[in-house]
Coordinates of C-alpha atoms in Angstrom, one line a residue:
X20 CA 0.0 0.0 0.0
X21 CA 3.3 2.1 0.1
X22 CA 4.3 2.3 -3.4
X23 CA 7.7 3.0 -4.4
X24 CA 8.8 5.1 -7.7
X25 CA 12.2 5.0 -8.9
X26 CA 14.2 7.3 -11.8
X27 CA 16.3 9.7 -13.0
X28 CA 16.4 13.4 -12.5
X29 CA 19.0 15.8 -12.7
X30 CA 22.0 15.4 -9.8
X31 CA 20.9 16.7 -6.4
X32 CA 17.7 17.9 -7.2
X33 CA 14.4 17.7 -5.0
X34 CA 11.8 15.1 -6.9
X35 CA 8.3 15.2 -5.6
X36 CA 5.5 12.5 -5.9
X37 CA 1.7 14.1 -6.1
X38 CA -1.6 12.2 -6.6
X39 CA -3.2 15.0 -7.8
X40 CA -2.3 18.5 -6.2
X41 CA -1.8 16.3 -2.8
X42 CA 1.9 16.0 -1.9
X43 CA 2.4 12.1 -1.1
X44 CA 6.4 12.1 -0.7
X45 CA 9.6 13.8 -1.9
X46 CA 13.2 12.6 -1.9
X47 CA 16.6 14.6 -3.4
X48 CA 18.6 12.6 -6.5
X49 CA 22.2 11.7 -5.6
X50 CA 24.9 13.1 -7.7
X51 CA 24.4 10.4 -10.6
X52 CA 20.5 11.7 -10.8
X53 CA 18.7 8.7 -9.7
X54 CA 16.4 8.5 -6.9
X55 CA 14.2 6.4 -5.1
X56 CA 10.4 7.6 -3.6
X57 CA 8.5 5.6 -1.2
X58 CA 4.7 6.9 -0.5
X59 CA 4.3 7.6 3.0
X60 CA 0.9 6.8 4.1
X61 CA -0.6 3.8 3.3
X62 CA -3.3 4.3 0.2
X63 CA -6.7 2.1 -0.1
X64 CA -7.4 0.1 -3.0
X65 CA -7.7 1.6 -6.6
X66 CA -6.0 2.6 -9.4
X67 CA -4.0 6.5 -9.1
X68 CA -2.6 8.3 -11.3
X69 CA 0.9 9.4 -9.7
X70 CA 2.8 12.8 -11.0
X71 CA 6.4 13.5 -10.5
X72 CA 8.7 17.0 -10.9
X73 CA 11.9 17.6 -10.1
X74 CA 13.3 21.1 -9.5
X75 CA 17.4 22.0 -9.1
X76 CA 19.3 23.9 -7.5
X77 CA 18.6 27.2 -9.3
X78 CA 14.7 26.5 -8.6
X79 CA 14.0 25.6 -11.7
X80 CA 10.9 22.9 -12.2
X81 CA 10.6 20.0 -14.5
X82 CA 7.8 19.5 -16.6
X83 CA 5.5 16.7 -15.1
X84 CA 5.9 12.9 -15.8
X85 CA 2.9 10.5 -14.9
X86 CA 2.8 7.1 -13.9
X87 CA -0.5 4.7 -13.0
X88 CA -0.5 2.6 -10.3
X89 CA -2.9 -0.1 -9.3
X90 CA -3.1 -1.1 -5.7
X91 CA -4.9 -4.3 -4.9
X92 CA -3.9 -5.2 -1.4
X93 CA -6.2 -8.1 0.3
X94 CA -4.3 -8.9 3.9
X95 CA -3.5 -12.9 4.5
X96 CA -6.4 -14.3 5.9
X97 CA -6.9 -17.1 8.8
X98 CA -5.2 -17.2 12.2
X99 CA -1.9 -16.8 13.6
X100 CA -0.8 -20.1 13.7
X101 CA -0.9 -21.2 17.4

């Protein structure tokens, strides 16, 4: 239910991961570009559309790339085990 969304960007800059105009998580690329964003709250079932910018150093901001997601999470059913 915590979806993570790898890339490329350029080298130390702040990426940020919306669903919508909500802000889900943000992370900064390492000098190579690539980075790695994990949502932080759990999301429910359903499919989202997930947008991603990146802005550097001078503040300057990408334009937008999109990604869809489908979460279909059903938790183990039954007992413990004991």
């Amino acid at each position: 239910n915590t979806p993570t969304v790898t890339g490329n960007a350029e080298a130390n800059s702040t990426v940020k991961l919306f669903n919508g105009s909500a802000l889900l998580a943000s992370t900064t690329t390492n000098s190579s570009g690539s980075f790695s964003v994990t949502v932080s709250s759990a999301l429910s079932n359903g499919t989202y559309t997930f947008t991603l910018t990146a802005t550097d150093a001078a503040n300057n901001v990408s334009n937008s790339s999109s990604i869809s997601h489908t979460i279909n999470y059903t938790p183990p059913s039954g007992g413990y085990g004991y």
